[in-house]
Amino acid sequence: MTRLLYDDEKLRVRVCGGIHCAGNGGGRALEDAFQDALEAAGIAAQVELLRAHCLGACQDGPCVRIAGERFYHVQTADVPGLVRDEILPRMK
């Protein structure tokens, strides 16, 4: 089976890049914060960081999905805590 978009060996983090989330501090700013925090934790190569077109919760954005679990109203200041509390414990 050909994998075009996803690496099943990595933990997947999706950051909403929809217009509402991006306008509320999500999108690129949130992606950059995750990338920086993942690199600081030494796990950037083990995490697949993706921008989602929309995660379907515009009223609760910015939204992030970590390994299928949704987090709402996420700001860049929240990212180090999410990496520590939600991503690191899920690593294989």
mmCIF file of C-alpha atoms in Angstrom:
data_model
loop_
_atom_site.group_PDB
_atom_site.id
_atom_site.type_symbol
_atom_site.label_atom_id
_atom_site.label_comp_id
_atom_site.label_asym_id
_atom_site.label_seq_id
_atom_site.Cartn_x
_atom_site.Cartn_y
_atom_site.Cartn_z
ATOM 1 C CA MET A 1 0.000 0.000 0.000
ATOM 2 C CA THR A 2 1.369 3.409 -0.948
ATOM 3 C CA ARG A 3 1.382 6.118 1.716
ATOM 4 C CA LEU A 4 0.937 9.495 0.126
ATOM 5 C CA LEU A 5 0.207 11.784 3.054
ATOM 6 C CA TYR A 6 0.766 10.130 6.410
ATOM 7 C CA ASP A 7 3.532 8.274 8.199
ATOM 8 C CA ASP A 8 1.888 5.648 10.416
ATOM 9 C CA GLU A 9 5.072 5.304 12.465
ATOM 10 C CA LYS A 10 4.810 8.857 13.779
ATOM 11 C CA LEU A 11 2.435 10.454 16.227
ATOM 12 C CA ARG A 12 0.233 12.840 14.266
ATOM 13 C CA VAL A 13 -0.485 16.430 15.313
ATOM 14 C CA ARG A 14 -2.884 18.440 13.170
ATOM 15 C CA VAL A 15 -3.157 22.200 13.554
ATOM 16 C CA CYS A 16 -6.215 23.877 12.096
ATOM 17 C CA GLY A 17 -5.336 26.322 9.363
ATOM 18 C CA GLY A 18 -8.904 27.403 8.650
ATOM 19 C CA ILE A 19 -9.669 31.096 8.385
ATOM 20 C CA HIS A 20 -11.357 31.330 11.799
ATOM 21 C CA CYS A 21 -8.633 29.485 13.682
ATOM 22 C CA ALA A 22 -5.823 31.280 11.859
ATOM 23 C CA GLY A 23 -7.466 34.618 12.614
ATOM 24 C CA ASN A 24 -7.557 33.748 16.324
ATOM 25 C CA GLY A 25 -3.871 32.898 16.687
ATOM 26 C CA GLY A 26 -3.845 29.459 15.111
ATOM 27 C CA GLY A 27 -2.528 28.453 11.718
ATOM 28 C CA ARG A 28 1.117 29.211 10.980
ATOM 29 C CA ALA A 29 1.866 30.763 14.394
ATOM 30 C CA LEU A 30 0.620 27.638 16.166
ATOM 31 C CA GLU A 31 2.475 25.335 13.769
ATOM 32 C CA ASP A 32 5.708 27.224 14.420
ATOM 33 C CA ALA A 33 5.158 27.010 18.186
ATOM 34 C CA PHE A 34 4.641 23.243 17.945
ATOM 35 C CA GLN A 35 7.716 22.814 15.754
ATOM 36 C CA ASP A 36 9.850 24.792 18.221
ATOM 37 C CA ALA A 37 8.497 22.865 21.236
ATOM 38 C CA LEU A 38 8.938 19.491 19.521
ATOM 39 C CA GLU A 39 12.517 20.356 18.605
ATOM 40 C CA ALA A 40 13.238 21.554 22.144
ATOM 41 C CA ALA A 41 11.902 18.235 23.494
ATOM 42 C CA GLY A 42 14.040 16.317 21.000
ATOM 43 C CA ILE A 43 11.085 14.539 19.394
ATOM 44 C CA ALA A 44 10.435 16.541 16.212
ATOM 45 C CA ALA A 45 11.516 13.615 14.005
ATOM 46 C CA GLN A 46 9.006 11.313 15.724
ATOM 47 C CA VAL A 47 5.998 13.589 15.262
ATOM 48 C CA GLU A 48 4.171 14.341 12.037
ATOM 49 C CA LEU A 49 3.020 17.964 12.234
ATOM 50 C CA LEU A 50 0.347 18.795 9.663
ATOM 51 C CA ARG A 51 -1.876 21.743 8.856
ATOM 52 C CA ALA A 52 -5.530 20.800 8.529
ATOM 53 C CA HIS A 53 -7.797 22.739 6.212
ATOM 54 C CA CYS A 54 -10.458 22.784 8.937
ATOM 55 C CA LEU A 55 -11.095 20.655 12.022
ATOM 56 C CA GLY A 56 -14.787 21.524 12.098
ATOM 57 C CA ALA A 57 -14.968 23.447 15.372
ATOM 58 C CA CYS A 58 -14.591 27.028 14.181
ATOM 59 C CA GLN A 59 -16.400 28.484 17.198
ATOM 60 C CA ASP A 60 -13.872 26.780 19.506
ATOM 61 C CA GLY A 61 -10.687 27.585 17.611
ATOM 62 C CA PRO A 62 -7.824 27.555 17.347
ATOM 63 C CA CYS A 63 -8.107 23.776 17.330
ATOM 64 C CA VAL A 64 -5.450 21.091 17.433
ATOM 65 C CA ARG A 65 -5.814 17.324 17.105
ATOM 66 C CA ILE A 66 -3.172 15.205 18.837
ATOM 67 C CA ALA A 67 -3.344 11.501 17.995
ATOM 68 C CA GLY A 68 -7.058 11.921 17.248
ATOM 69 C CA GLU A 69 -7.935 13.863 20.417
ATOM 70 C CA ARG A 70 -9.123 17.441 19.946
ATOM 71 C CA PHE A 71 -7.996 20.451 21.929
ATOM 72 C CA TYR A 72 -9.790 23.771 21.686
ATOM 73 C CA HIS A 73 -8.885 27.441 22.158
ATOM 74 C CA VAL A 74 -5.184 26.563 21.847
ATOM 75 C CA GLN A 75 -2.760 29.471 21.912
ATOM 76 C CA THR A 76 0.997 29.477 21.333
ATOM 77 C CA ALA A 77 1.591 29.780 25.095
ATOM 78 C CA ASP A 78 -0.271 26.462 25.573
ATOM 79 C CA VAL A 79 1.988 24.495 23.243
ATOM 80 C CA PRO A 80 4.867 23.590 25.610
ATOM 81 C CA GLY A 81 2.331 22.182 28.088
ATOM 82 C CA LEU A 82 0.585 20.189 25.373
ATOM 83 C CA VAL A 83 3.896 18.738 24.248
ATOM 84 C CA ARG A 84 4.802 17.841 27.846
ATOM 85 C CA ASP A 85 1.386 16.555 28.957
ATOM 86 C CA GLU A 86 -0.180 15.145 25.794
ATOM 87 C CA ILE A 87 2.533 14.301 23.271
ATOM 88 C CA LEU A 88 5.446 12.991 25.332
ATOM 89 C CA PRO A 89 3.311 10.414 27.196
ATOM 90 C CA ARG A 90 2.022 9.052 23.847
ATOM 91 C CA MET A 91 5.449 8.456 22.372
ATOM 92 C CA LYS A 92 6.379 4.820 21.704
#
